[in-house]
Tab-separated table of C-alpha atoms and ligand atoms in Angstrom:
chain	number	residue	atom	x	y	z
A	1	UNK	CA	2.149	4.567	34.729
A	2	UNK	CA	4.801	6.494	32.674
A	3	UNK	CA	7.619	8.093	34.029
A	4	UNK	CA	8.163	11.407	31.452
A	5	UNK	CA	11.635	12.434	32.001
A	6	UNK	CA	13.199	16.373	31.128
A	7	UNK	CA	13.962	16.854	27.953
A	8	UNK	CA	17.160	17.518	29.674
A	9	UNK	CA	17.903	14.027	31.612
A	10	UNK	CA	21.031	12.746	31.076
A	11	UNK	CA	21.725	8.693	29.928
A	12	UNK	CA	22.551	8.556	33.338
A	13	UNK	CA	19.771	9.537	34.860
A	14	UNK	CA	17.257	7.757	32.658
A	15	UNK	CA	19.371	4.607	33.788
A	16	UNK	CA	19.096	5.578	37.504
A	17	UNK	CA	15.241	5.959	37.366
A	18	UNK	CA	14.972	2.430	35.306
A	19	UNK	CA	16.919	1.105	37.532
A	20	UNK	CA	15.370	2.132	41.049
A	21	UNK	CA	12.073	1.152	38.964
A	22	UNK	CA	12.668	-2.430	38.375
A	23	UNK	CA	13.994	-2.731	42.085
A	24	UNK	CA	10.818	-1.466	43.397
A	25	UNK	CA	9.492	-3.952	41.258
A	26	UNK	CA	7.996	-2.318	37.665
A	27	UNK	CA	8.512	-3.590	34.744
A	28	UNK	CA	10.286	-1.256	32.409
A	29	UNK	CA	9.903	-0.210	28.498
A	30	UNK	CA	11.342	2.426	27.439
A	31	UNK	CA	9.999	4.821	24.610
A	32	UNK	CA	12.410	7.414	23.579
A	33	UNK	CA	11.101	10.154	21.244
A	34	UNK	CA	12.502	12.843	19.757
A	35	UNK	CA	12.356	15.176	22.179
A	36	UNK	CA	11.478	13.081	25.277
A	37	UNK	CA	12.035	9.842	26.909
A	38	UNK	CA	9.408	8.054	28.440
A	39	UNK	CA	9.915	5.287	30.763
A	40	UNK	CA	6.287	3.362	30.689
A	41	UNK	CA	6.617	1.374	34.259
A	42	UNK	CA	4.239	-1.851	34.869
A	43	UNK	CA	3.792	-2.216	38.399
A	44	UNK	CA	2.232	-1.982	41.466
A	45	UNK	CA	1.806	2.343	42.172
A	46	UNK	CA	1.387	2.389	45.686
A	47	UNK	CA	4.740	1.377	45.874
A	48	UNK	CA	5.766	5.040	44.964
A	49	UNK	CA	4.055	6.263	47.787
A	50	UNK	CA	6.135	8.785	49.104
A	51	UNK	CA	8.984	7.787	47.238
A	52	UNK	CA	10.132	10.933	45.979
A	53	UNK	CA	10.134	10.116	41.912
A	54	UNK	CA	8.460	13.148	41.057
A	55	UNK	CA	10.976	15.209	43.148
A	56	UNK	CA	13.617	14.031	41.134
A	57	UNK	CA	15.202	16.701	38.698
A	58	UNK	CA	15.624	14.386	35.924
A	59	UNK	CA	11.719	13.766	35.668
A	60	UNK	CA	9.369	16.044	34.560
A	61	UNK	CA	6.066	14.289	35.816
A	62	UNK	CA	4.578	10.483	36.784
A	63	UNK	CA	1.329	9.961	34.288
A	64	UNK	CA	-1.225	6.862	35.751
A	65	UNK	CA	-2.457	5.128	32.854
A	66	UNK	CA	-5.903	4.041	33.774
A	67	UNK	CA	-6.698	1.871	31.131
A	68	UNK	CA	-5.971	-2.187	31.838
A	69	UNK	CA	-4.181	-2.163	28.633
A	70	UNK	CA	-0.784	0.023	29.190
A	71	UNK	CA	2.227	-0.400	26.235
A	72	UNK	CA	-1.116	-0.256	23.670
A	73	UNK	CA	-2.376	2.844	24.923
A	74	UNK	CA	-1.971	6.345	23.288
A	75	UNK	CA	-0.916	7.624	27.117
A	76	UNK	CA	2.278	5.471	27.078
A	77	UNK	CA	3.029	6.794	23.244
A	78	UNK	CA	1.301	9.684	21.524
A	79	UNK	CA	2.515	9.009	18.299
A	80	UNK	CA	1.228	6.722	15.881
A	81	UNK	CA	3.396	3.382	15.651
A	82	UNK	CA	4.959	3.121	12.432
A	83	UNK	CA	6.005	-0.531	11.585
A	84	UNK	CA	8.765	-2.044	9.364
A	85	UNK	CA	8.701	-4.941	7.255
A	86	UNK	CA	10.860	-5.620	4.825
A	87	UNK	CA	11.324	-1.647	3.253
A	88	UNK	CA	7.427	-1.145	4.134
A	89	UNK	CA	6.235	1.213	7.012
A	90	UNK	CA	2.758	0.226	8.266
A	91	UNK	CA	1.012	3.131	9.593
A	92	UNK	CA	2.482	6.045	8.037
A	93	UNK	CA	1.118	7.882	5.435
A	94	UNK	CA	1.096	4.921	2.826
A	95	UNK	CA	-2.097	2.649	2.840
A	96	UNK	CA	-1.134	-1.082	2.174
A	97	UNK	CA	-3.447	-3.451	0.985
A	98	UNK	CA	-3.062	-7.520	1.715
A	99	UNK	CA	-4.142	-9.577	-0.369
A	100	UNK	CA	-4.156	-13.217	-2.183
A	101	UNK	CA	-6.323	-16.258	-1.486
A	102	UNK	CA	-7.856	-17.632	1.636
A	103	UNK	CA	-5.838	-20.827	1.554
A	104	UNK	CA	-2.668	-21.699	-0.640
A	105	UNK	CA	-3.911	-24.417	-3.280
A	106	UNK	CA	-1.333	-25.114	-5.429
A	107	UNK	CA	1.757	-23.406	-6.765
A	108	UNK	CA	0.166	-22.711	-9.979
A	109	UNK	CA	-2.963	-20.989	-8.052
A	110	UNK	CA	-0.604	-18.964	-5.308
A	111	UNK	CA	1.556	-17.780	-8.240
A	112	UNK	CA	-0.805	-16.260	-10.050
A	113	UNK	CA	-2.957	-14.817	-7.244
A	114	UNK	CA	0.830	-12.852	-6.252
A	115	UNK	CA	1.233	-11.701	-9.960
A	116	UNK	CA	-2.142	-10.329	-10.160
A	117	UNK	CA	-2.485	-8.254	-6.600
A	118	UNK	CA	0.882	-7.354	-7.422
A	119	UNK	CA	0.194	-5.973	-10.823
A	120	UNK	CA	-2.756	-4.359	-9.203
A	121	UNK	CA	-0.828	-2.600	-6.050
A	122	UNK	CA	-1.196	-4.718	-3.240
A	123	UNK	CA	2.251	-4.460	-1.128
A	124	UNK	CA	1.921	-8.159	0.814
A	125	UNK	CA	0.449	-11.477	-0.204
A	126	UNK	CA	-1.988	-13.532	1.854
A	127	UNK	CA	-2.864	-16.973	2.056
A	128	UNK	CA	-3.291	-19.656	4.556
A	129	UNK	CA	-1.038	-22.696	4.646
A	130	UNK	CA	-2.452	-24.055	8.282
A	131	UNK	CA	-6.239	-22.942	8.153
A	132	UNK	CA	-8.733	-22.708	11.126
A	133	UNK	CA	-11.495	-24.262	9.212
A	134	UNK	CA	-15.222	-24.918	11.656
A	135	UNK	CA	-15.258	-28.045	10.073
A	136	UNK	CA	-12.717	-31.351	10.602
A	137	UNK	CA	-13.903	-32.546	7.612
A	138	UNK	CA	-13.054	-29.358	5.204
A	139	UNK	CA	-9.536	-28.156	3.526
A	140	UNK	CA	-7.062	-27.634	6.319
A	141	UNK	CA	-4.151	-26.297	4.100
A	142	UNK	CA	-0.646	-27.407	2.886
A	143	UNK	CA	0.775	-26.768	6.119
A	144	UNK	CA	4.571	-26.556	5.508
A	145	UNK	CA	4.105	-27.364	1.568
A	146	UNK	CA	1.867	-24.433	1.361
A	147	UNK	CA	4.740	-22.285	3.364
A	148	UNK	CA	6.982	-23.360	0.585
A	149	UNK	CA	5.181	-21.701	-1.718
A	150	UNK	CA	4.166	-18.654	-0.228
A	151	UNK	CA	8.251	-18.291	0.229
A	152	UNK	CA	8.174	-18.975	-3.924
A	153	UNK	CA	5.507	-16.364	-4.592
A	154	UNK	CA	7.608	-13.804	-2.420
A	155	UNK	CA	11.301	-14.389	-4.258
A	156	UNK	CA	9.413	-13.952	-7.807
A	157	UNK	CA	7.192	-10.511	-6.808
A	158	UNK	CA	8.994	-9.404	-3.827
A	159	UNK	CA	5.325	-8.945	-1.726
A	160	UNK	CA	5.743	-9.582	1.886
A	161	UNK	CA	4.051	-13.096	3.235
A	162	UNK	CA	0.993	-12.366	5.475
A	163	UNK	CA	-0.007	-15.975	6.661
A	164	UNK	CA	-1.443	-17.408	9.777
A	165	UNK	CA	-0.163	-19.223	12.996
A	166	UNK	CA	-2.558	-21.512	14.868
A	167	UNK	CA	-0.671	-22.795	17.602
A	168	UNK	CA	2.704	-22.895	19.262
A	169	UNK	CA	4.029	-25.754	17.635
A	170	UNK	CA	4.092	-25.202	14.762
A	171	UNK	CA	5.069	-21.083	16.129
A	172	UNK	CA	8.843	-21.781	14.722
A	173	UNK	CA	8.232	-23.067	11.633
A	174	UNK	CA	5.390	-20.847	10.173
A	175	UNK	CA	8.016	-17.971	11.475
A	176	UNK	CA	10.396	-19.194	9.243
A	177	UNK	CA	8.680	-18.268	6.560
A	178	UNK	CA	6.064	-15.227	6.908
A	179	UNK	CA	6.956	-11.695	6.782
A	180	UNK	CA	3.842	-10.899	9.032
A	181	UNK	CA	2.462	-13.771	11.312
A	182	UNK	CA	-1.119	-13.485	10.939
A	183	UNK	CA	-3.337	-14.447	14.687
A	184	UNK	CA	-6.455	-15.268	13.409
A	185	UNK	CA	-10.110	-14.255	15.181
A	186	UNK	CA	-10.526	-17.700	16.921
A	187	UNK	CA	-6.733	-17.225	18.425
A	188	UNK	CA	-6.688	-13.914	19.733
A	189	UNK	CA	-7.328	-15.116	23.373
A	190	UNK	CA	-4.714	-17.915	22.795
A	191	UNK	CA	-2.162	-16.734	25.466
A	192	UNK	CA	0.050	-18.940	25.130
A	193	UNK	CA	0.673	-18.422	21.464
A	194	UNK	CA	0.283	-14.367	22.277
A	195	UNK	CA	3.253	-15.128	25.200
A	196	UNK	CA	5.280	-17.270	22.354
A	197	UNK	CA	4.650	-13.995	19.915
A	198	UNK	CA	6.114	-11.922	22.520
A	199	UNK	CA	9.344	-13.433	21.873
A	200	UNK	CA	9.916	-12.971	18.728
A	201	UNK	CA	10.645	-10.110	17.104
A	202	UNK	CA	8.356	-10.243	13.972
A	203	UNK	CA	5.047	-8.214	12.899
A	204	UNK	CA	2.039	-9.703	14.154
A	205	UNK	CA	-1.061	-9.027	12.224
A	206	UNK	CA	-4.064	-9.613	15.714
A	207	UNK	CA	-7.559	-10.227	14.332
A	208	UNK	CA	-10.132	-9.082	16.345
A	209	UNK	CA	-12.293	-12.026	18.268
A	210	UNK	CA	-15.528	-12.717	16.469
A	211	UNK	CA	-16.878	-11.466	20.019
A	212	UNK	CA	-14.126	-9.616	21.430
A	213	UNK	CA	-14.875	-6.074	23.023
A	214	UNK	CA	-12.181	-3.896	21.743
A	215	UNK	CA	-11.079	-3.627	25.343
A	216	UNK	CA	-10.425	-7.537	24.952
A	217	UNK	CA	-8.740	-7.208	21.590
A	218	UNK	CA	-6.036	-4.522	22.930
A	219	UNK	CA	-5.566	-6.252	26.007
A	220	UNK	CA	-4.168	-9.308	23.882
A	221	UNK	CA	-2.095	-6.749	21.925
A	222	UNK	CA	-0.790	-5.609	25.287
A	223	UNK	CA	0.295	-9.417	25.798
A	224	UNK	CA	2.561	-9.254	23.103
A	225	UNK	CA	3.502	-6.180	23.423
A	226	UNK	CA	4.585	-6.596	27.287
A	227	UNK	CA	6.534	-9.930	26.602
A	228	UNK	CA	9.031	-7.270	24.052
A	229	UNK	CA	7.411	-7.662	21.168
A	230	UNK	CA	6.094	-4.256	19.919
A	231	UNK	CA	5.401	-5.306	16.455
A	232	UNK	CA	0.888	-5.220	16.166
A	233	UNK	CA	-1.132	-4.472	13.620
A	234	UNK	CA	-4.778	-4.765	14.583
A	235	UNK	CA	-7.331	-5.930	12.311
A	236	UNK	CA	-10.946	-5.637	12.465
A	237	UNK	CA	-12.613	-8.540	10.955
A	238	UNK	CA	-16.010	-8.346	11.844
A	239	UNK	CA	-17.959	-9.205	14.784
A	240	UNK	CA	-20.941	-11.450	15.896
A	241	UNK	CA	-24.364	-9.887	15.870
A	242	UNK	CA	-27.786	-11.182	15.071
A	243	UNK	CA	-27.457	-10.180	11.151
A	244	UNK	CA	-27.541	-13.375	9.205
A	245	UNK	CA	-27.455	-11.893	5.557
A	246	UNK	CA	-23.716	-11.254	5.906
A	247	UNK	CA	-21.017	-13.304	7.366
A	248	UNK	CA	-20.591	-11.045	10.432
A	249	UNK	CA	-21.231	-7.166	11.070
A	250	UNK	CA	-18.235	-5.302	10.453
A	251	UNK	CA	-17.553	-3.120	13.155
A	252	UNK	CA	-16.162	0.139	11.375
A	253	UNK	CA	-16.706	2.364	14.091
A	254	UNK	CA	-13.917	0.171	15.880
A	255	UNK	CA	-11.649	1.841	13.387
A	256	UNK	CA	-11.694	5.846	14.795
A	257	UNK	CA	-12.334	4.398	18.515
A	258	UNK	CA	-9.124	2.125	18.661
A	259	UNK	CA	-6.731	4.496	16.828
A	260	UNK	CA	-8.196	7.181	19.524
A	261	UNK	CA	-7.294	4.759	22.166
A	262	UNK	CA	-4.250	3.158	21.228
A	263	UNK	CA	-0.915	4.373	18.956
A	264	UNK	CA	-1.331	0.880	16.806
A	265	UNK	CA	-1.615	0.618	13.102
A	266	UNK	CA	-5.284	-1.071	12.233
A	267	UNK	CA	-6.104	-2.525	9.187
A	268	UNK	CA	-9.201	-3.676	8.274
A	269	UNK	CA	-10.850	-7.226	6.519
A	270	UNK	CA	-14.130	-6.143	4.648
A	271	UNK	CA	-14.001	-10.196	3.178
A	272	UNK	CA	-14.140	-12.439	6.595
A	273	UNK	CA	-16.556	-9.435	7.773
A	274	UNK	CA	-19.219	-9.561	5.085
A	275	UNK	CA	-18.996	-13.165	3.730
A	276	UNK	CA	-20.229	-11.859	0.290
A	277	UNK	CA	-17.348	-10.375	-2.397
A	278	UNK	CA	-20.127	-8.379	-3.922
A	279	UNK	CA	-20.104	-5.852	-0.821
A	280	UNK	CA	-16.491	-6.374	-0.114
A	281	UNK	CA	-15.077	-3.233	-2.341
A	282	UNK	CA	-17.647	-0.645	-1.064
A	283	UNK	CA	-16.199	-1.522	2.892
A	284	UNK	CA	-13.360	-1.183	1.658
A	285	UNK	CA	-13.544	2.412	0.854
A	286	UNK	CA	-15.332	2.874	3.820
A	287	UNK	CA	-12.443	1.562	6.195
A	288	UNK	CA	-10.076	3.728	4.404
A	289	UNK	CA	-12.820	7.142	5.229
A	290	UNK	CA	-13.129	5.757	8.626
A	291	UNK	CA	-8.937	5.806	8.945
A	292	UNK	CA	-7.485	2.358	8.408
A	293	UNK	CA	-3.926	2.248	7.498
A	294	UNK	CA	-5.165	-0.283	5.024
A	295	UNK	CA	-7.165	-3.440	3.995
A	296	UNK	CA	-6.761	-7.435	3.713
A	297	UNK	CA	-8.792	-8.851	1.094
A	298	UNK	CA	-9.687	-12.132	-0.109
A	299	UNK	CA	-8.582	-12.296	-4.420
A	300	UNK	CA	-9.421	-15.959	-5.739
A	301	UNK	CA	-7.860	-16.466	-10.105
A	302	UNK	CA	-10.997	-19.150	-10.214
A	303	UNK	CA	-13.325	-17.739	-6.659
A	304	UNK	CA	-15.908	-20.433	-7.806
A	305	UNK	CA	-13.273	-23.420	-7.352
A	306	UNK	CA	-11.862	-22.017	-4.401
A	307	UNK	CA	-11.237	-24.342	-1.753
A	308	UNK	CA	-12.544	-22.115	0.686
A	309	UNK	CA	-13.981	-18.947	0.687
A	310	UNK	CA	-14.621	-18.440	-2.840
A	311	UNK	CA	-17.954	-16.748	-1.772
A	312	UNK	CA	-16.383	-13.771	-0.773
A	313	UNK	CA	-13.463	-13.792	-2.884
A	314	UNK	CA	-12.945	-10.744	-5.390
A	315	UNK	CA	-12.384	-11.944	-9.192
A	316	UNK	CA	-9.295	-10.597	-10.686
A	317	UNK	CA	-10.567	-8.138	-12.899
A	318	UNK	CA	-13.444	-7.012	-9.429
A	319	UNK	CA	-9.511	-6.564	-7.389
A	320	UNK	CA	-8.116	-4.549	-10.055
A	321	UNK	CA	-11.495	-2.320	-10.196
A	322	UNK	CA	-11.578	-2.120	-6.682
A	323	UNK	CA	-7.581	-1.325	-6.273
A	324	UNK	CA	-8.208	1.901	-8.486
A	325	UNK	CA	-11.276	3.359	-6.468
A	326	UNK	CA	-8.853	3.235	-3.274
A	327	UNK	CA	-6.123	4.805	-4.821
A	328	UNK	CA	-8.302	7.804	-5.625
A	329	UNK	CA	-9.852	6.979	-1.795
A	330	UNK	CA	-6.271	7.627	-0.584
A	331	UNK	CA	-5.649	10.244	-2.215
A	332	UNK	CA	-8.755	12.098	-0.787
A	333	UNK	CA	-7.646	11.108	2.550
A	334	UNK	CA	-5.165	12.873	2.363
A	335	UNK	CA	-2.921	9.510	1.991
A	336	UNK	CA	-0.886	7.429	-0.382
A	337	UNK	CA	-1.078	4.207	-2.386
A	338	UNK	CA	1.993	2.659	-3.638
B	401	PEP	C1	-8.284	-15.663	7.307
B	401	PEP	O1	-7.858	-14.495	7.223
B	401	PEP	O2	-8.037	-16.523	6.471
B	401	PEP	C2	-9.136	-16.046	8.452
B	401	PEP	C3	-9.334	-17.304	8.770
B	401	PEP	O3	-9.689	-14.987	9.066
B	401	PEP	P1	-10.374	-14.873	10.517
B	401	PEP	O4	-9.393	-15.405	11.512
B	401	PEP	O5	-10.623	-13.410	10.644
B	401	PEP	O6	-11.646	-15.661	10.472
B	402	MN	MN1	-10.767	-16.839	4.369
C-alpha cells in the first residue's frame, strides 16, 4: 500500500508514520515529490486493522496497491522515472539509442563500432564481454579483456558502457566497468543476481524473458527495486511464439501496456527480436510511435565476420540511415534526439 501524507506533514511526522510502519512490520520506501510525500509500505495490511493511520492528521489517505508488483507500479509513483547516468536522463524527453556490437572482438573492432554510433548519435555503447551463447561450443567473449576495452572505447568517445552480467561472480567485476549493467533475457528470473543488483546502486538495463508475461518481467524489476536499487530500465526483446521466419515476435504492444502499468523507462531491442538486420530499422521507428524512451541495436564495422550475430547486425552506413529516420521519428513524437 502507500501511505500519501498532507502536503502539509512535517519531517517529523513523515518520520513518525515510517517509523510506527516498520514496527508493525512494513517495509518502507519513501518517494518524495514535489508536492507530496509518499511512503510506499510492503507489508502485511491487515495489520492496520483498526489502527488508526488514516485518522492521523499528517496523512491524507492509505492507497492498496493491488498489483503483486508494488515499487514498479504507477500507484506507488505517478510520474515517469527519469534515470541518471553519467549526464544522461533516461526517460525524459530525450530518446537514447544503444548501440555497438553483440560481442567485443577486438580493440580494433570495439573502437571503431564506438566511433561510428557515436558519429551517428547513439548516446551509450553496447557489447558483450561475458556472452550467454545456446551453444558451449560458440564465442563466449573476452570476459575481463573485453571489459578492458569497452572502458577504452568509453575514455576516447565518452558513450556510456551498456554490457551484460551473467552471474554473481563475476557481479563485482563486470560493475567495475559498465555504466549500465545489462540482465540479459535468459537471466531475468535469476534472483539471486536480481537480489545482488539490488545492492548496488547502478542502472540496470532488465530484458524481458523470451517467455516472460509482462507481469513476470515487472515482478523481477520489483526485486531490484525492493532490495534499494531503483535504477530499471526495461527492455523488450522479443518473445517466443510459433513464428519461425524471425528470431522471435517482438512484442510492441508491451511498450504502451507496461509504461501504463508501471513509472519505468522501457527501451526497446528490434535486433535480438527479429533476428534479421533487414527489418531491424522499420521496428525501430515503430517502438519509438508505440512510446519507447529509446532503442538498443546491434551495429557490426564487418556484420558478415561477426562473431556472433552478424545476421542481424546493421552495416555502418544501414545505422547511420536508420539514426536519421528516428531523429525525424522523435521529433514527430513530440521528443528529442541528441
Ligand atoms: C544481447 O543483448 O547481446 C543479448 C544476448 O540479448 P538477449 O539477452 O535479449 O538475448
Ligand atoms: Mn546479440
Amino acid at each position: 500500500m502507500i501511505v500519501v501524507m498532507s502536503h502539509c506533514a512535517t519531517e517529523e511526522e513523515i518520520k513518525a508514520v515510517s517509523a510506527w510502519l516498520e514496527r508493525e512490520g512494513f517495509q518502507i520506501h519513501l518517494s518524495r515529490g514535489v508536492e507530496r510525500t509518499i511512503i510506499g509500505a510492503i507489508g502485511d495490511r491487515t495489520r492496520l486493522a483498526g489502527s488508526g493511520l488514516e485518522a492521523m492528521q499528517s496523512v491524507e489517505r492509505v492507497v492498496p496497491i493491488l498489483q503483486p508488483y508494488k515499487l514498479a507500479s504507477r500507484t506507488f509513483q505517478a510520474e515517469d522515472t527519469i534515470i541518471r547516468a553519467g549526464g544522461l536522463e533516461i526517460g525524459g524527453d530525450t530518446i537514447h539509442v544503444i548501440a555497438g556490437p553483440c560481442a567485443v572482438e577486438s580493440r580494433e573492432q570495439l573502437l571503431q563500432s564506438a566511433r561510428i554510433v557515436r558519429d551517428a548519435g547513439a548516446t551509450m555503447l553496447r557489447g558483450g564481454a561475458f556472452k550467454p551463447r545456446t551453444s558451449p561450443y560458440s564465442f563466449q567473449g573476452l570476459e575481463e579483456e573485453g571489459l578492458k576495452l569497452l572502458a577504452e572505447a568509453r575514455e576516447e568517445t565518452g558513450l556510456l558502457i551498456v554490457t551484460e552480467v551473467m552471474d554473481t561472480r563475476t557481479l563485482q567485476l563486470v560493475a567495475e566497468y559498465a555504466d549500465i549493467l545489462q540482465i540479459g533475457a535468459r537471466n531475468m528470473q535469476n534472483f539471486l543476481l536480481l537480489r545482488e543488483l539490488a545492492r548496488l546502486d547502478k542502472p540496470v538495463l532488465l530484458k524481458r524473458g523470451p517467455s516472460a508475461t509482462i507481469e513476470e518481467w515487472l515482478m523481477a524489476a520489483e526485486y531490484i527495486m525492493s532490495g534499494g536499487n531503483y535504477n530499471v530500465i526495461l527492455c523488450e526483446r522479443g518473445i517466443r511464439s510459433f513464428e519461425s521466419y524471425t528470431r522471435n515476435t517482438l512484442d510492441l504492444t508491451a511498450v504502451p501496456v507496461v509504461k501504463d502499468l508501471s513509472h519505468l523507462p522501457v527501451i526497446v531491442d528490434p535486433s535480438h527480436a527479429i533476428g534479421r538486420w533487414r527489418y531491424v530499422p522499420a521496428m525501430a521507428r515503430a517502438a519509438l510511435a508505440a512510446g519507447a524512451d529509446g532503442v538498443m541495436v546491434e551495429m557490426h564495422p564487418k556484420p558478415a565476420e561477426a562473431l556472433c550475430d552478424g545476421s542481424q547486425s546493421l552495416t555502418p552506413a544501414n545505422f547511420e540511415a536508420m539514426m536519421k529516420d528516428l531523429r525525424r521519428f522523435a521529433g514527430a513524437m513530440g521528443r528529442k534526439m541528441p
